[in-house]
mmCIF file of N, CA and C in Angstrom:
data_model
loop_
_atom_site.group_PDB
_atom_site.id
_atom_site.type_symbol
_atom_site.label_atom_id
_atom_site.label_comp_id
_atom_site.label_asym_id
_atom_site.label_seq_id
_atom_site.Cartn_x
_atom_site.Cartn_y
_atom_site.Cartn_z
ATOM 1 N N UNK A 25 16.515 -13.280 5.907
ATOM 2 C CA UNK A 25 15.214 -12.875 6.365
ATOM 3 C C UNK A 25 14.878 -11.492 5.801
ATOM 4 N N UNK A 26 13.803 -11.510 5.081
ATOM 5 C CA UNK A 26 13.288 -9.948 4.916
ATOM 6 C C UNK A 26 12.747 -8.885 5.871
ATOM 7 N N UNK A 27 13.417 -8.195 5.798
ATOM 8 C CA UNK A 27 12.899 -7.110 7.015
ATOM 9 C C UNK A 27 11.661 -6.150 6.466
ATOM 10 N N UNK A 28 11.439 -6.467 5.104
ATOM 11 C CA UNK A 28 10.012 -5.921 4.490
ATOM 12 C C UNK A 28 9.205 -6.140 4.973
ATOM 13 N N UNK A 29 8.196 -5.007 5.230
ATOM 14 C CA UNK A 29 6.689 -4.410 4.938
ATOM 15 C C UNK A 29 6.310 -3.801 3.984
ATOM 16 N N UNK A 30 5.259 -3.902 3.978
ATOM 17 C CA UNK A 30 4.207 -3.060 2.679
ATOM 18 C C UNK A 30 3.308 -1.871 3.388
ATOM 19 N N UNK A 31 3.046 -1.217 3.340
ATOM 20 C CA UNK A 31 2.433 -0.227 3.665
ATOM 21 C C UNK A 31 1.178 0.149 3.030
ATOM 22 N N UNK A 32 0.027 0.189 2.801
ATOM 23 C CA UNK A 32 -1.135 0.259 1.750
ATOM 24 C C UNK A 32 -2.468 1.663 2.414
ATOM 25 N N UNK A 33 -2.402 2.627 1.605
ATOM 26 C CA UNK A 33 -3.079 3.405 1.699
ATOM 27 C C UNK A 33 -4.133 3.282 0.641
ATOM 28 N N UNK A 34 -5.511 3.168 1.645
ATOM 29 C CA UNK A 34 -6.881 2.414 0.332
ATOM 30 C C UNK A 34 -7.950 2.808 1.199
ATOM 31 N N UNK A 35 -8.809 1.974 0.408
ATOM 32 C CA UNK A 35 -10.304 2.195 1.284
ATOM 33 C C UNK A 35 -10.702 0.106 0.952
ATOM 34 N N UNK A 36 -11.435 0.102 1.983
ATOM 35 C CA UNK A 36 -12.347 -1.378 1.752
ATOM 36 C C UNK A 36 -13.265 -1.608 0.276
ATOM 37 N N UNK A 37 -13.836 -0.655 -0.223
ATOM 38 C CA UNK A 37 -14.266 -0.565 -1.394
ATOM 39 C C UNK A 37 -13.958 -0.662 -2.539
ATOM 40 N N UNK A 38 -12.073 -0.735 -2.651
ATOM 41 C CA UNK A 38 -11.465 -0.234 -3.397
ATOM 42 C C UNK A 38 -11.333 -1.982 -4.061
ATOM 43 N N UNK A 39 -11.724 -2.468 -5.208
ATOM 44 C CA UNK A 39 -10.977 -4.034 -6.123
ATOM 45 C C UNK A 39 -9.463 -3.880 -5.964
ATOM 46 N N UNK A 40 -8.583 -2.849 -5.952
ATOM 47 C CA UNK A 40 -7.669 -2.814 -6.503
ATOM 48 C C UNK A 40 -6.857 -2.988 -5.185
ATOM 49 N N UNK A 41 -7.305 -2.268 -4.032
ATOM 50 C CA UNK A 41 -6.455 -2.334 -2.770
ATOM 51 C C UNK A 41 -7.100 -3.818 -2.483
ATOM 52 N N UNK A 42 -8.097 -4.048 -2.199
ATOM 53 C CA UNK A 42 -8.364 -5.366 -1.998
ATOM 54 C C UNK A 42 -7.540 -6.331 -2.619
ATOM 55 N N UNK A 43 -7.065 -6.415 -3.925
ATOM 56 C CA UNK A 43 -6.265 -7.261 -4.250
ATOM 57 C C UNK A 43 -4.800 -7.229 -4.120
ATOM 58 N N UNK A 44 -4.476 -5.580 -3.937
ATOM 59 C CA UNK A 44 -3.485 -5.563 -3.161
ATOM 60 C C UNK A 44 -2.625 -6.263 -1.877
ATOM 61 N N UNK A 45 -3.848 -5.883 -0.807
ATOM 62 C CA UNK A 45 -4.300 -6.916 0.290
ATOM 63 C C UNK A 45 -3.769 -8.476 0.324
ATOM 64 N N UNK A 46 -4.904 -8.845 -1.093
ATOM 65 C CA UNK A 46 -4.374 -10.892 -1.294
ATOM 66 C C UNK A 46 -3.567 -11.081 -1.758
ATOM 67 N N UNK A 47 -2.834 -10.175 -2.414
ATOM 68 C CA UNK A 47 -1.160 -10.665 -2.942
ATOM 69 C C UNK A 47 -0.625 -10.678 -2.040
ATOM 70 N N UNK A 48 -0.714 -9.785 -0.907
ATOM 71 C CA UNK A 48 0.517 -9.713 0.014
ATOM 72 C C UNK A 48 0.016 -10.667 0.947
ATOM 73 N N UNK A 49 -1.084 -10.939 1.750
ATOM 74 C CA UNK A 49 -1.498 -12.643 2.579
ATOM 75 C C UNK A 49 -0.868 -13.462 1.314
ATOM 76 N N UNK A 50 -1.288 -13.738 0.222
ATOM 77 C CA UNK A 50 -0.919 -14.828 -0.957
ATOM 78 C C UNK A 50 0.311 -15.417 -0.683
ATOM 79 N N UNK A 51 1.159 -14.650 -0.087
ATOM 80 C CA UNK A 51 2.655 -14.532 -0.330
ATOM 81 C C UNK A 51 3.497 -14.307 1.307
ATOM 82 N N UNK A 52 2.126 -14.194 2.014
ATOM 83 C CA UNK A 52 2.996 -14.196 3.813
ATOM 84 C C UNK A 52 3.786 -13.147 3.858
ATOM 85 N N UNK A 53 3.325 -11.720 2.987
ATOM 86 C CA UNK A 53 4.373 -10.737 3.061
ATOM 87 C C UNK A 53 3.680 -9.848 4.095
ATOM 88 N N UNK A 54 4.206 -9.021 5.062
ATOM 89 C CA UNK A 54 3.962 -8.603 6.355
ATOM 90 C C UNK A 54 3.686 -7.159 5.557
ATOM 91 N N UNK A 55 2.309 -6.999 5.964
ATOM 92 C CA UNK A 55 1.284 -5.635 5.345
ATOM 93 C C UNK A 55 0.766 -4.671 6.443
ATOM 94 N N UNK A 56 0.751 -3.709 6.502
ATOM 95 C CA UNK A 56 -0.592 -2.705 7.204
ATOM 96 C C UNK A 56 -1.417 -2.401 6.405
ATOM 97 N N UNK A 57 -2.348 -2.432 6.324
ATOM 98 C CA UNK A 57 -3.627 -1.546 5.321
ATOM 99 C C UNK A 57 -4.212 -0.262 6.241
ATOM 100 N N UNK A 58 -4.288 0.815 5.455
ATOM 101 C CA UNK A 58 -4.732 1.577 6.153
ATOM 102 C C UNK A 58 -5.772 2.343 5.617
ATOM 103 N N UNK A 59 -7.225 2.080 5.885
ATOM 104 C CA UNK A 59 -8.152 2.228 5.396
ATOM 105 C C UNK A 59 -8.623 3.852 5.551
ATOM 106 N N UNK A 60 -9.038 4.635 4.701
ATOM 107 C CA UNK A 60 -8.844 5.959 4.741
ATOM 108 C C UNK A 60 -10.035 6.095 4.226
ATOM 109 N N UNK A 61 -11.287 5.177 4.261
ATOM 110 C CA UNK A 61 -12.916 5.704 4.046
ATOM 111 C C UNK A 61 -13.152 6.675 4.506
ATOM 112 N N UNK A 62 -12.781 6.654 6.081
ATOM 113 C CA UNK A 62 -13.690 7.699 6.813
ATOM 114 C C UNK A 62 -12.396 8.398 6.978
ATOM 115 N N UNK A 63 -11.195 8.544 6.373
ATOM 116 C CA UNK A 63 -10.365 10.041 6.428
ATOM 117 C C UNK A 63 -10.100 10.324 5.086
ATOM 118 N N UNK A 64 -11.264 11.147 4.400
ATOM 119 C CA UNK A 64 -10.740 11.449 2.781
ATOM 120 C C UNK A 64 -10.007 12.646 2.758
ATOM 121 N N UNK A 65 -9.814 13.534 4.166
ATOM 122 C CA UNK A 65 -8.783 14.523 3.685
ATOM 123 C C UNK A 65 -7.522 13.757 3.851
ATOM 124 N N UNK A 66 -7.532 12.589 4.590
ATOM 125 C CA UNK A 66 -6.125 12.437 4.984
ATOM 126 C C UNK A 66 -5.775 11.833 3.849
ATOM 127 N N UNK A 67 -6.584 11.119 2.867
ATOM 128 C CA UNK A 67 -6.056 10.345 1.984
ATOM 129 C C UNK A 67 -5.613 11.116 0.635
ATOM 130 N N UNK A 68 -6.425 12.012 0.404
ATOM 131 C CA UNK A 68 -5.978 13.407 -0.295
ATOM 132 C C UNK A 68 -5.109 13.766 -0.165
ATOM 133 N N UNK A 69 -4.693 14.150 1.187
ATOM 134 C CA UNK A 69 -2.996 14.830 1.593
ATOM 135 C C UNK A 69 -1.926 13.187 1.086
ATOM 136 N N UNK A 70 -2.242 12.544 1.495
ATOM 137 C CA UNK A 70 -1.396 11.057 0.862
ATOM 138 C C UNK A 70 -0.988 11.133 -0.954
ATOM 139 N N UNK A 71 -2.255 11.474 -1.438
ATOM 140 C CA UNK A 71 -2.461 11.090 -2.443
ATOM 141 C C UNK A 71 -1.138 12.414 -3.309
ATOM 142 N N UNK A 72 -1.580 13.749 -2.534
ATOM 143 C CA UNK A 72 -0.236 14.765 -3.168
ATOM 144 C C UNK A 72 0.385 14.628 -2.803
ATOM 145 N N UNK A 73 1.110 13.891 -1.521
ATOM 146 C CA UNK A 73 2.286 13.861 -0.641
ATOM 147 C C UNK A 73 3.308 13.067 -2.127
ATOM 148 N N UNK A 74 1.954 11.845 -2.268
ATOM 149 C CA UNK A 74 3.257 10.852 -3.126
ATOM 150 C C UNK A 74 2.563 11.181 -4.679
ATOM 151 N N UNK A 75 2.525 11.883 -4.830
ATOM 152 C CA UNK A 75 1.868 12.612 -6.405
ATOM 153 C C UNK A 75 1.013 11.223 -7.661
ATOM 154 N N UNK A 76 0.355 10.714 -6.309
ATOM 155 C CA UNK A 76 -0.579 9.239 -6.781
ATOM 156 C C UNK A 76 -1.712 9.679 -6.868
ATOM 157 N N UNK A 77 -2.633 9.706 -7.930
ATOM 158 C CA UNK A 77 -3.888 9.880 -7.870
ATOM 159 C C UNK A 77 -4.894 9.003 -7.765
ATOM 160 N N UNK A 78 -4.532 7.476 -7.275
ATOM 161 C CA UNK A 78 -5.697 6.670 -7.262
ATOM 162 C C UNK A 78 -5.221 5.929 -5.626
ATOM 163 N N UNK A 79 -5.764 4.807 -5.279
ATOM 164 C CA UNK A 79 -5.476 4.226 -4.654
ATOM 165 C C UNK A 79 -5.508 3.109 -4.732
ATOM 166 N N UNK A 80 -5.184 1.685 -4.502
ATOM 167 C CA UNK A 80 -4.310 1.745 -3.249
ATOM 168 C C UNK A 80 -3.058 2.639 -3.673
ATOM 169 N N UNK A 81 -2.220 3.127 -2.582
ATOM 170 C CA UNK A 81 -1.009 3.749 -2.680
ATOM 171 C C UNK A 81 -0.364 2.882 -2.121
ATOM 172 N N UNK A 82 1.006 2.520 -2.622
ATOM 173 C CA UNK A 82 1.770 1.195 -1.709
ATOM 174 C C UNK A 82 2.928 1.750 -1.690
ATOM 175 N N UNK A 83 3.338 1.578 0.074
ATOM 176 C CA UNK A 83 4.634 1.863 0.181
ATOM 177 C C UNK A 83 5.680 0.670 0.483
ATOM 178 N N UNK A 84 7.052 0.727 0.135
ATOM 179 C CA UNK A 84 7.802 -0.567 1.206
ATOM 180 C C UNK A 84 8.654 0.087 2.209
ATOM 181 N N UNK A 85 8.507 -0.567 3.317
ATOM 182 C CA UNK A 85 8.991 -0.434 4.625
ATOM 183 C C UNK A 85 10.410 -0.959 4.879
ATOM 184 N N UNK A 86 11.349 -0.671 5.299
ATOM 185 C CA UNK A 86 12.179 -2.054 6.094
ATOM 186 C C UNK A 86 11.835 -1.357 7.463
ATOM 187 N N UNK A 87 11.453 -2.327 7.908
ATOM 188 C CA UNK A 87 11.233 -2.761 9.992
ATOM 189 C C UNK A 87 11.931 -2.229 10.520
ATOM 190 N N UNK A 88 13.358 -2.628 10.223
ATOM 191 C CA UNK A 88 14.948 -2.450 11.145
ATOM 192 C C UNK A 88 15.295 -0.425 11.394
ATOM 193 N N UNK A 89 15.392 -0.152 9.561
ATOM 194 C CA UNK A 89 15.998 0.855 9.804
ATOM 195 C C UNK A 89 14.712 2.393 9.296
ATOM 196 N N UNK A 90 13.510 1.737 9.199
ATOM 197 C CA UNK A 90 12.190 2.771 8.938
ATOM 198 C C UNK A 90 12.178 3.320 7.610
ATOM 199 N N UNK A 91 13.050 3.325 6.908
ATOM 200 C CA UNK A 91 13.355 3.475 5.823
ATOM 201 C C UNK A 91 11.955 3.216 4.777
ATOM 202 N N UNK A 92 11.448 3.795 3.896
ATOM 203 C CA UNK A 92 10.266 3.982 3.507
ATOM 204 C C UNK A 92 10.277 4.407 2.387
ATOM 205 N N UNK A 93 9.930 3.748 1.053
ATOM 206 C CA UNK A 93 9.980 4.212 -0.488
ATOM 207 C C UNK A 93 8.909 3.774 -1.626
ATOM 208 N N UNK A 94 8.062 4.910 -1.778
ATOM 209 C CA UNK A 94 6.734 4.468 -2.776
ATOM 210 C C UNK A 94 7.208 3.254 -3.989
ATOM 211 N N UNK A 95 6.024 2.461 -3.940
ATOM 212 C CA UNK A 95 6.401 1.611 -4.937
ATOM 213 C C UNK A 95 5.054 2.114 -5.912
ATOM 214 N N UNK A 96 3.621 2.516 -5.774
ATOM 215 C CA UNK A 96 3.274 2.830 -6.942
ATOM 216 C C UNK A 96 1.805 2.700 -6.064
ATOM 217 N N UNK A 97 1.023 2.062 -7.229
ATOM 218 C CA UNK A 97 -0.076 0.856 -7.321
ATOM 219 C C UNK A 97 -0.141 -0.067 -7.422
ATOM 220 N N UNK A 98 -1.347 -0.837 -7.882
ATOM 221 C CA UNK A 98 -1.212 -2.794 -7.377
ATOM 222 C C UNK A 98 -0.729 -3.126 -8.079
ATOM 223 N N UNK A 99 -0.645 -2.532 -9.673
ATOM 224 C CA UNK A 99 0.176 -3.263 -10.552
ATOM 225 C C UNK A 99 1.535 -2.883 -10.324
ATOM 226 N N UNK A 100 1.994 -1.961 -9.652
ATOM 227 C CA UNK A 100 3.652 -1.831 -9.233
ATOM 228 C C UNK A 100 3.697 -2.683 -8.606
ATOM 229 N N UNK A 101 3.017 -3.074 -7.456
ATOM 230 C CA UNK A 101 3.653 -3.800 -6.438
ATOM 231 C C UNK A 101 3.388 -5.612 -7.152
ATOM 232 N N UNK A 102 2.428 -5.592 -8.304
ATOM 233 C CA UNK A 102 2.252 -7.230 -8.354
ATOM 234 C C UNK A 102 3.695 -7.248 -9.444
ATOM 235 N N UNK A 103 3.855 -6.479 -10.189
ATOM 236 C CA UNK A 103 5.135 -6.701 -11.021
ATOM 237 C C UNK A 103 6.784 -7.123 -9.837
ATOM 238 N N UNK A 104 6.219 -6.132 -8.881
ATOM 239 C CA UNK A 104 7.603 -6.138 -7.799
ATOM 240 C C UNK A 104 7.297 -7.574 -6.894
ATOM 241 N N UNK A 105 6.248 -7.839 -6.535
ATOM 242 C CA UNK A 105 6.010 -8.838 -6.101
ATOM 243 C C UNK A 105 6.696 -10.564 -7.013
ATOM 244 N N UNK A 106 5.853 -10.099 -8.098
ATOM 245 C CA UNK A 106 6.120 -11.005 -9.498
ATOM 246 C C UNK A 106 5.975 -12.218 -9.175
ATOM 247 N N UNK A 107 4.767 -12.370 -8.912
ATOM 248 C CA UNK A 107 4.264 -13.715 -8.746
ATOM 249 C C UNK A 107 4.018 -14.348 -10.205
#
């Protein structure tokens, strides 16, 4: 059993988090999206935290032990995905 999550820092506007989004339903992989329209400082502080300048920002989770490690953008995560 995978104890993975995805973690997704985006906005609704965004093609790229949006498709972020349908890979991970596509695939029944257990996601949060966390839409940061209406917090652009917070997504700013995100954006230098993980030295990403676009968004979506995708993180992976494990559940069990909180453990938490940037995977990139959508094309990181569709290569890691690798559908």
């Amino acid at each position: 059993m995978d104890n993975s999550r995805y973690i997704i820092y985006g906005t609704s506007r965004c093609p790229f988090c949006i498709n972020a989004v349908r890979l991970l339903q596509s695939e029944n992989i257990d996601y949060v999206f966390l839409n940061m329209e209406e917090d652009r400082e917070g997504l700013e502080e995100a954006k230098q935290y993980y030295n990403h300048h676009t968004v979506p920002i995708v993180l992976k989770n494990d559940k069990f032990s909180g453990k938490t490690s940037f995977v990139g953008g959508y094309d990181d995560l569709s290569g890691l995905i690798d559908v």
